Amino acid sequence: MEKNKEFYTYRLGLGLTKWLDNNKKKAKENKLNGVEDLNLVKSEADLVASSGVAKNAVTLIKQGQRNPEYSTLEYIAEALGVPLSTFIHYCESISDEEVFEQLRKVTKRKR
């Protein structure tokens, strides 16, 4: 497989999914330690509420089905509490192999 627009769009979606999953784990750990962070975005619903990005748009981005505009990425990063560059770097840290593997799974499901 080659890296194309679909690859990069899917990498971004995978990054967002993993970020939210990590935040969900962090929230559980915090709760066990008696700490509650009300600003921690740990779900798609939290992201929609705190970013102002439409639910459908967030869902499509997470699924790798939408290539978001720059401003949408800014809103998402701001809601996550990080600079956009940090979020993009996180997405880029996902290995090519992991992205290709996820793309293969999605392609098989579509058939």
N, CA, C and O atoms as a GROMACS GRO file, in nm:
protein
  444
    1MET      N    1   0.084  -0.119   0.000
    1MET     CA    2   0.000   0.000   0.000
    1MET      C    3   0.088   0.125   0.000
    1MET      O    4   0.199   0.125   0.054
    2GLU      N    5   0.038   0.226  -0.060
    2GLU     CA    6   0.111   0.352  -0.063
    2GLU      C    7   0.043   0.454   0.028
    2GLU      O    8  -0.076   0.445   0.059
    3LYS      N    9   0.122   0.551   0.069
    3LYS     CA   10   0.068   0.660   0.149
    3LYS      C   11  -0.002   0.757   0.055
    3LYS      O   12   0.060   0.815  -0.034
    4ASN      N   13  -0.130   0.773   0.076
    4ASN     CA   14  -0.208   0.865  -0.005
    4ASN      C   15  -0.297   0.947   0.088
    4ASN      O   16  -0.283   0.941   0.210
    5LYS      N   17  -0.387   1.023   0.030
    5LYS     CA   18  -0.475   1.108   0.110
    5LYS      C   19  -0.553   1.024   0.212
    5LYS      O   20  -0.568   1.065   0.328
    6GLU      N   21  -0.602   0.909   0.169
    6GLU     CA   22  -0.678   0.822   0.260
    6GLU      C   23  -0.592   0.779   0.379
    6GLU      O   24  -0.640   0.775   0.492
    7PHE      N   25  -0.466   0.747   0.354
    7PHE     CA   26  -0.374   0.707   0.460
    7PHE      C   27  -0.363   0.816   0.565
    7PHE      O   28  -0.378   0.790   0.684
    8TYR      N   29  -0.337   0.938   0.522
    8TYR     CA   30  -0.317   1.048   0.616
    8TYR      C   31  -0.446   1.086   0.688
    8TYR      O   32  -0.443   1.122   0.806
    9THR      N   33  -0.557   1.080   0.618
    9THR     CA   34  -0.686   1.108   0.681
    9THR      C   35  -0.716   1.003   0.787
    9THR      O   36  -0.765   1.035   0.895
   10TYR      N   37  -0.687   0.878   0.755
   10TYR     CA   38  -0.711   0.771   0.851
   10TYR      C   39  -0.616   0.780   0.969
   10TYR      O   40  -0.656   0.752   1.082
   11ARG      N   41  -0.491   0.820   0.946
   11ARG     CA   42  -0.395   0.837   1.056
   11ARG      C   43  -0.446   0.941   1.154
   11ARG      O   44  -0.437   0.923   1.275
   12LEU      N   45  -0.501   1.049   1.102
   12LEU     CA   46  -0.556   1.154   1.187
   12LEU      C   47  -0.673   1.100   1.270
   12LEU      O   48  -0.681   1.126   1.390
   13GLY      N   49  -0.761   1.025   1.207
   13GLY     CA   50  -0.875   0.967   1.278
   13GLY      C   51  -0.831   0.868   1.385
   13GLY      O   52  -0.886   0.866   1.495
   14LEU      N   53  -0.732   0.788   1.352
   14LEU     CA   54  -0.679   0.692   1.448
   14LEU      C   55  -0.614   0.765   1.565
   14LEU      O   56  -0.627   0.724   1.680
   15GLY      N   57  -0.544   0.874   1.534
   15GLY     CA   58  -0.483   0.953   1.641
   15GLY      C   59  -0.586   1.011   1.735
   15GLY      O   60  -0.568   1.009   1.857
   16LEU      N   61  -0.694   1.063   1.680
   16LEU     CA   62  -0.800   1.120   1.764
   16LEU      C   63  -0.864   1.011   1.849
   16LEU      O   64  -0.890   1.032   1.968
   17THR      N   65  -0.890   0.897   1.790
   17THR     CA   66  -0.949   0.786   1.864
   17THR      C   67  -0.859   0.743   1.979
   17THR      O   68  -0.905   0.725   2.092
   18LYS      N   69  -0.730   0.728   1.951
   18LYS     CA   70  -0.636   0.686   2.055
   18LYS      C   71  -0.623   0.792   2.164
   18LYS      O   72  -0.611   0.758   2.282
   19TRP      N   73  -0.624   0.919   2.126
   19TRP     CA   74  -0.614   1.028   2.224
   19TRP      C   75  -0.731   1.020   2.322
   19TRP      O   76  -0.713   1.028   2.443
   20LEU      N   77  -0.852   1.006   2.267
   20LEU     CA   78  -0.971   0.998   2.352
   20LEU      C   79  -0.967   0.872   2.440
   20LEU      O   80  -1.006   0.877   2.556
   21ASP      N   81  -0.921   0.761   2.384
   21ASP     CA   82  -0.909   0.637   2.463
   21ASP      C   83  -0.810   0.656   2.578
   21ASP      O   84  -0.836   0.612   2.690
   22ASN      N   85  -0.698   0.721   2.550
   22ASN     CA   86  -0.599   0.747   2.656
   22ASN      C   87  -0.657   0.837   2.764
   22ASN      O   88  -0.632   0.816   2.882
   23ASN      N   89  -0.733   0.938   2.723
   23ASN     CA   90  -0.795   1.027   2.820
   23ASN      C   91  -0.898   0.953   2.905
   23ASN      O   92  -0.913   0.980   3.024
   24LYS      N   93  -0.969   0.859   2.844
   24LYS     CA   94  -1.067   0.779   2.918
   24LYS      C   95  -0.996   0.696   3.025
   24LYS      O   96  -1.043   0.686   3.138
   25LYS      N   97  -0.882   0.636   2.989
   25LYS     CA   98  -0.803   0.558   3.086
   25LYS      C   99  -0.752   0.649   3.198
   25LYS      O  100  -0.755   0.613   3.316
   26LYS      N  101  -0.705   0.767   3.159
   26LYS     CA  102  -0.655   0.863   3.257
   26LYS      C  103  -0.766   0.903   3.355
   26LYS      O  104  -0.741   0.915   3.475
   27ALA      N  105  -0.886   0.923   3.305
   27ALA     CA  106  -1.000   0.962   3.390
   27ALA      C  107  -1.032   0.851   3.490
   27ALA      O  108  -1.062   0.879   3.606
   28LYS      N  109  -1.025   0.725   3.446
   28LYS     CA  110  -1.050   0.612   3.537
   28LYS      C  111  -0.944   0.607   3.646
   28LYS      O  112  -0.975   0.587   3.763
   29GLU      N  113  -0.817   0.625   3.606
   29GLU     CA  114  -0.708   0.625   3.704
   29GLU      C  115  -0.726   0.740   3.803
   29GLU      O  116  -0.709   0.722   3.924
   30ASN      N  117  -0.759   0.857   3.751
   30ASN     CA  118  -0.780   0.973   3.838
   30ASN      C  119  -0.893   0.947   3.937
   30ASN      O  120  -0.883   0.982   4.055
   31LYS      N  121  -1.000   0.887   3.890
   31LYS     CA  122  -1.115   0.859   3.976
   31LYS      C  123  -1.075   0.764   4.089
   31LYS      O  124  -1.117   0.782   4.203
   32LEU      N  125  -0.995   0.664   4.057
   32LEU     CA  126  -0.947   0.571   4.160
   32LEU      C  127  -0.862   0.642   4.264
   32LEU      O  128  -0.857   0.601   4.380
   33ASN      N  129  -0.795   0.748   4.222
   33ASN     CA  130  -0.710   0.826   4.312
   33ASN      C  131  -0.784   0.944   4.375
   33ASN      O  132  -0.722   1.028   4.441
   34GLY      N  133  -0.914   0.949   4.354
   34GLY     CA  134  -0.994   1.055   4.414
   34GLY      C  135  -0.983   1.190   4.346
   34GLY      O  136  -1.015   1.293   4.406
   35VAL      N  137  -0.938   1.190   4.221
   35VAL     CA  138  -0.923   1.314   4.146
   35VAL      C  139  -1.022   1.313   4.029
   35VAL      O  140  -1.033   1.214   3.957
   36GLU      N  141  -1.093   1.423   4.013
   36GLU     CA  142  -1.184   1.433   3.899
   36GLU      C  143  -1.148   1.557   3.820
   36GLU      O  144  -1.153   1.669   3.871
   37ASP      N  145  -1.111   1.536   3.695
   37ASP     CA  146  -1.076   1.647   3.606
   37ASP      C  147  -1.193   1.672   3.512
   37ASP      O  148  -1.212   1.599   3.415
   38LEU      N  149  -1.270   1.774   3.542
   38LEU     CA  150  -1.388   1.802   3.462
   38LEU      C  151  -1.355   1.854   3.323
   38LEU      O  152  -1.440   1.854   3.234
   39ASN      N  153  -1.231   1.898   3.302
   39ASN     CA  154  -1.190   1.951   3.172
   39ASN      C  155  -1.132   1.844   3.080
   39ASN      O  156  -1.102   1.872   2.964
   40LEU      N  157  -1.117   1.722   3.130
   40LEU     CA  158  -1.058   1.615   3.050
   40LEU      C  159  -1.159   1.565   2.947
   40LEU      O  160  -1.265   1.514   2.983
   41VAL      N  161  -1.125   1.579   2.822
   41VAL     CA  162  -1.212   1.534   2.712
   41VAL      C  163  -1.184   1.386   2.689
   41VAL      O  164  -1.078   1.348   2.639
   42LYS      N  165  -1.281   1.303   2.727
   42LYS     CA  166  -1.258   1.159   2.725
   42LYS      C  167  -1.353   1.081   2.634
   42LYS      O  168  -1.346   0.958   2.628
   43SER      N  169  -1.439   1.151   2.565
   43SER     CA  170  -1.533   1.083   2.476
   43SER      C  171  -1.566   1.173   2.357
   43SER      O  172  -1.537   1.292   2.357
   44GLU      N  173  -1.627   1.112   2.259
   44GLU     CA  174  -1.670   1.188   2.142
   44GLU      C  175  -1.771   1.295   2.183
   44GLU      O  176  -1.767   1.407   2.132
   45ALA      N  177  -1.861   1.261   2.275
   45ALA     CA  178  -1.961   1.358   2.322
   45ALA      C  179  -1.894   1.476   2.393
   45ALA      O  180  -1.934   1.591   2.373
   46ASP      N  181  -1.792   1.447   2.474
   46ASP     CA  182  -1.717   1.555   2.541
   46ASP      C  183  -1.652   1.645   2.437
   46ASP      O  184  -1.653   1.768   2.450
   47LEU      N  185  -1.594   1.583   2.334
   47LEU     CA  186  -1.525   1.660   2.231
   47LEU      C  187  -1.622   1.750   2.156
   47LEU      O  188  -1.592   1.866   2.128
   48VAL      N  189  -1.737   1.696   2.123
   48VAL     CA  190  -1.840   1.776   2.053
   48VAL      C  191  -1.880   1.895   2.140
   48VAL      O  192  -1.888   2.008   2.092
   49ALA      N  193  -1.904   1.869   2.268
   49ALA     CA  194  -1.949   1.975   2.360
   49ALA      C  195  -1.843   2.083   2.380
   49ALA      O  196  -1.876   2.201   2.386
   50SER      N  197  -1.718   2.043   2.391
   50SER     CA  198  -1.614   2.141   2.423
   50SER      C  199  -1.550   2.206   2.301
   50SER      O  200  -1.488   2.311   2.314
   51SER      N  201  -1.564   2.146   2.184
   51SER     CA  202  -1.500   2.202   2.064
   51SER      C  203  -1.595   2.284   1.978
   51SER      O  204  -1.553   2.374   1.906
   52GLY      N  205  -1.723   2.251   1.985
   52GLY     CA  206  -1.820   2.316   1.897
   52GLY      C  207  -1.824   2.255   1.758
   52GLY      O  208  -1.896   2.304   1.671
   53VAL      N  209  -1.748   2.148   1.738
   53VAL     CA  210  -1.749   2.077   1.609
   53VAL      C  211  -1.869   1.982   1.609
   53VAL      O  212  -1.896   1.915   1.709
   54ALA      N  213  -1.940   1.977   1.499
   54ALA     CA  214  -2.060   1.894   1.489
   54ALA      C  215  -2.029   1.747   1.515
   54ALA      O  216  -1.923   1.697   1.477
   55LYS      N  217  -2.124   1.678   1.579
   55LYS     CA  218  -2.107   1.536   1.611
   55LYS      C  219  -2.076   1.454   1.486
   55LYS      O  220  -1.986   1.370   1.488
   56ASN      N  221  -2.149   1.477   1.380
   56ASN     CA  222  -2.126   1.403   1.256
   56ASN      C  223  -1.984   1.424   1.205
   56ASN      O  224  -1.920   1.330   1.158
   57ALA      N  225  -1.935   1.546   1.214
   57ALA     CA  226  -1.799   1.576   1.168
   57ALA      C  227  -1.696   1.501   1.252
   57ALA      O  228  -1.602   1.442   1.198
   58VAL      N  229  -1.713   1.504   1.384
   58VAL     CA  230  -1.619   1.434   1.474
   58VAL      C  231  -1.621   1.284   1.444
   58VAL      O  232  -1.515   1.221   1.437
   59THR      N  233  -1.739   1.228   1.428
   59THR     CA  234  -1.751   1.085   1.397
   59THR      C  235  -1.678   1.050   1.268
   59THR      O  236  -1.603   0.953   1.263
   60LEU      N  237  -1.699   1.129   1.165
   60LEU     CA  238  -1.635   1.103   1.036
   60LEU      C  239  -1.484   1.120   1.043
   60LEU      O  240  -1.410   1.045   0.980
   61ILE      N  241  -1.437   1.218   1.119
   61ILE     CA  242  -1.293   1.237   1.136
   61ILE      C  243  -1.234   1.115   1.207
   61ILE      O  244  -1.132   1.062   1.163
   62LYS      N  245  -1.297   1.071   1.316
   62LYS     CA  246  -1.248   0.954   1.389
   62LYS      C  247  -1.244   0.830   1.301
   62LYS      O  248  -1.154   0.747   1.315
   63GLN      N  249  -1.338   0.817   1.211
   63GLN     CA  250  -1.344   0.701   1.122
   63GLN      C  251  -1.252   0.713   1.001
   63GLN      O  252  -1.243   0.621   0.920
   64GLY      N  253  -1.182   0.826   0.990
   64GLY     CA  254  -1.095   0.847   0.875
   64GLY      C  255  -1.171   0.874   0.747
   64GLY      O  256  -1.118   0.854   0.638
   65GLN      N  257  -1.295   0.920   0.760
   65GLN     CA  258  -1.380   0.944   0.644
   65GLN      C  259  -1.391   1.091   0.606
   65GLN      O  260  -1.453   1.125   0.506
   66ARG      N  261  -1.330   1.177   0.686
   66ARG     CA  262  -1.336   1.320   0.656
   66ARG      C  263  -1.198   1.382   0.677
   66ARG      O  264  -1.131   1.357   0.777
   67ASN      N  265  -1.159   1.462   0.580
   67ASN     CA  266  -1.035   1.538   0.589
   67ASN      C  267  -1.073   1.677   0.642
   67ASN      O  268  -1.123   1.760   0.566
   68PRO      N  269  -1.050   1.703   0.770
   68PRO     CA  270  -1.101   1.828   0.829
   68PRO      C  271  -1.025   1.952   0.785
   68PRO      O  272  -0.908   1.945   0.745
   69GLU      N  273  -1.093   2.064   0.792
   69GLU     CA  274  -1.030   2.192   0.765
   69GLU      C  275  -0.937   2.227   0.881
   69GLU      O  276  -0.950   2.174   0.991
   70TYR      N  277  -0.844   2.316   0.853
   70TYR     CA  278  -0.748   2.359   0.954
   70TYR      C  279  -0.818   2.412   1.079
   70TYR      O  280  -0.781   2.377   1.191
   71SER      N  281  -0.920   2.495   1.060
   71SER     CA  282  -0.990   2.554   1.175
   71SER      C  283  -1.056   2.445   1.260
   71SER      O  284  -1.060   2.458   1.383
   72THR      N  285  -1.106   2.341   1.198
   72THR     CA  286  -1.167   2.231   1.274
   72THR      C  287  -1.062   2.162   1.360
   72THR      O  288  -1.088   2.129   1.476
   73LEU      N  289  -0.943   2.141   1.304
   73LEU     CA  290  -0.835   2.081   1.381
   73LEU      C  291  -0.794   2.171   1.498
   73LEU      O  292  -0.764   2.122   1.606
   74GLU      N  293  -0.794   2.302   1.476
   74GLU     CA  294  -0.764   2.396   1.584
   74GLU      C  295  -0.866   2.383   1.697
   74GLU      O  296  -0.829   2.379   1.814
   75TYR      N  297  -0.994   2.377   1.661
   75TYR     CA  298  -1.100   2.363   1.762
   75TYR      C  299  -1.083   2.233   1.841
   75TYR      O  300  -1.100   2.230   1.963
   76ILE      N  301  -1.050   2.126   1.771
   76ILE     CA  302  -1.032   1.996   1.837
   76ILE      C  303  -0.913   2.001   1.932
   76ILE      O  304  -0.924   1.959   2.047
   77ALA      N  305  -0.800   2.052   1.884
   77ALA     CA  306  -0.681   2.060   1.969
   77ALA      C  307  -0.707   2.147   2.092
   77ALA      O  308  -0.667   2.112   2.203
   78GLU      N  309  -0.773   2.259   2.071
   78GLU     CA  310  -0.805   2.348   2.183
   78GLU      C  311  -0.892   2.275   2.285
   78GLU      O  312  -0.870   2.287   2.406
   79ALA      N  313  -0.991   2.201   2.238
   79ALA     CA  314  -1.078   2.125   2.329
   79ALA      C  315  -0.998   2.019   2.405
   79ALA      O  316  -1.028   1.990   2.521
   80LEU      N  317  -0.897   1.961   2.340
   80LEU     CA  318  -0.813   1.861   2.405
   80LEU      C  319  -0.712   1.925   2.500
   80LEU      O  320  -0.647   1.856   2.579
   81GLY      N  321  -0.700   2.056   2.492
   81GLY     CA  322  -0.610   2.128   2.583
   81GLY      C  323  -0.465   2.128   2.542
   81GLY      O  324  -0.375   2.141   2.625
   82VAL      N  325  -0.441   2.113   2.411
   82VAL     CA  326  -0.303   2.110   2.362
   82VAL      C  327  -0.292   2.197   2.236
   82VAL      O  328  -0.391   2.222   2.168
   83PRO      N  329  -0.170   2.242   2.205
   83PRO     CA  330  -0.151   2.312   2.077
   83PRO      C  331  -0.175   2.214   1.961
   83PRO      O  332  -0.155   2.093   1.976
   84LEU      N  333  -0.217   2.266   1.849
   84LEU     CA  334  -0.241   2.182   1.732
   84LEU      C  335  -0.116   2.103   1.695
   84LEU      O  336  -0.125   1.987   1.657
   85SER      N  337   0.000   2.166   1.707
   85SER     CA  338   0.125   2.097   1.671
   85SER      C  339   0.147   1.972   1.757
   85SER      O  340   0.199   1.872   1.708
   86THR      N  341   0.108   1.977   1.883
   86THR     CA  342   0.121   1.861   1.972
   86THR      C  343   0.029   1.749   1.927
   86THR      O  344   0.069   1.632   1.924
   87PHE      N  345  -0.094   1.784   1.892
   87PHE     CA  346  -0.189   1.682   1.846
   87PHE      C  347  -0.141   1.620   1.714
   87PHE      O  348  -0.145   1.498   1.698
   88ILE      N  349  -0.095   1.703   1.621
   88ILE     CA  350  -0.045   1.652   1.493
   88ILE      C  351   0.076   1.562   1.515
   88ILE      O  352   0.086   1.455   1.454
   89HIS      N  353   0.167   1.604   1.602
   89HIS     CA  354   0.285   1.522   1.632
   89HIS      C  355   0.242   1.386   1.688
   89HIS      O  356   0.299   1.282   1.653
   90TYR      N  357   0.143   1.387   1.776
   90TYR     CA  358   0.091   1.262   1.832
   90TYR      C  359   0.039   1.171   1.720
   90TYR      O  360   0.070   1.052   1.717
   91CYS      N  361  -0.038   1.227   1.629
   91CYS     CA  362  -0.091   1.148   1.517
   91CYS      C  363   0.022   1.094   1.430
   91CYS      O  364   0.016   0.979   1.385
   92GLU      N  365   0.123   1.175   1.407
   92GLU     CA  366   0.236   1.132   1.325
   92GLU      C  367   0.319   1.024   1.393
   92GLU      O  368   0.392   0.951   1.326
   93SER      N  369   0.309   1.013   1.526
   93SER     CA  370   0.386   0.911   1.598
   93SER      C  371   0.327   0.771   1.582
   93SER      O  372   0.390   0.673   1.619
   94ILE      N  373   0.207   0.762   1.530
   94ILE     CA  374   0.146   0.631   1.504
   94ILE      C  375   0.217   0.569   1.385
   94ILE      O  376   0.231   0.632   1.280
   95SER      N  377   0.262   0.447   1.402
   95SER     CA  378   0.343   0.385   1.297
   95SER      C  379   0.264   0.364   1.169
   95SER      O  380   0.143   0.344   1.170
   96ASP      N  381   0.337   0.370   1.058
   96ASP     CA  382   0.276   0.343   0.928
   96ASP      C  383   0.211   0.205   0.928
   96ASP      O  384   0.102   0.187   0.873
   97GLU      N  385   0.278   0.108   0.990
   97GLU     CA  386   0.226  -0.029   0.993
   97GLU      C  387   0.090  -0.035   1.062
   97GLU      O  388   0.000  -0.104   1.015
   98GLU      N  389   0.076   0.038   1.173
   98GLU     CA  390  -0.052   0.038   1.244
   98GLU      C  391  -0.162   0.101   1.159
   98GLU      O  392  -0.275   0.052   1.156
   99VAL      N  393  -0.129   0.209   1.091
   99VAL     CA  394  -0.228   0.275   1.005
   99VAL      C  395  -0.268   0.182   0.891
   99VAL      O  396  -0.387   0.166   0.862
  100PHE      N  397  -0.169   0.120   0.825
  100PHE     CA  398  -0.200   0.028   0.715
  100PHE      C  399  -0.283  -0.090   0.764
  100PHE      O  400  -0.375  -0.134   0.694
  101GLU      N  401  -0.252  -0.142   0.882
  101GLU     CA  402  -0.328  -0.254   0.937
  101GLU      C  403  -0.474  -0.215   0.960
  101GLU      O  404  -0.564  -0.291   0.927
  102GLN      N  405  -0.496  -0.099   1.016
  102GLN     CA  406  -0.633  -0.052   1.038
  102GLN      C  407  -0.705  -0.029   0.905
  102GLN      O  408  -0.824  -0.060   0.892
  103LEU      N  409  -0.634   0.025   0.808
  103LEU     CA  410  -0.694   0.045   0.675
  103LEU      C  411  -0.735  -0.088   0.612
  103LEU      O  412  -0.841  -0.098   0.550
  104ARG      N  413  -0.651  -0.190   0.628
  104ARG     CA  414  -0.684  -0.323   0.575
  104ARG      C  415  -0.811  -0.377   0.641
  104ARG      O  416  -0.896  -0.434   0.574
  105LYS      N  417  -0.822  -0.358   0.773
  105LYS     CA  418  -0.942  -0.405   0.845
  105LYS      C  419  -1.067  -0.335   0.794
  105LYS      O  420  -1.170  -0.398   0.772
  106VAL      N  421  -1.057  -0.205   0.775
  106VAL     CA  422  -1.172  -0.127   0.726
  106VAL      C  423  -1.209  -0.170   0.585
  106VAL      O  424  -1.326  -0.185   0.554
  107THR      N  425  -1.109  -0.191   0.501
  107THR     CA  426  -1.133  -0.232   0.363
  107THR      C  427  -1.201  -0.369   0.359
  107THR      O  428  -1.291  -0.391   0.277
  108LYS      N  429  -1.159  -0.461   0.446
  108LYS     CA  430  -1.221  -0.594   0.451
  108LYS      C  431  -1.367  -0.584   0.493
  108LYS      O  432  -1.452  -0.655   0.439
  109ARG      N  433  -1.398  -0.497   0.590
  109ARG     CA  434  -1.536  -0.481   0.638
  109ARG      C  435  -1.626  -0.424   0.530
  109ARG      O  436  -1.745  -0.456   0.526
  110LYS      N  437  -1.571  -0.340   0.443
  110LYS     CA  438  -1.650  -0.277   0.338
  110LYS      C  439  -1.690  -0.375   0.228
  110LYS      O  440  -1.786  -0.352   0.155
  111ARG      N  441  -1.616  -0.484   0.217
  111ARG     CA  442  -1.642  -0.581   0.109
  111ARG      C  443  -1.759  -0.669   0.141
  111ARG      O  444  -1.793  -0.756   0.061
   0.00000   0.00000   0.00000
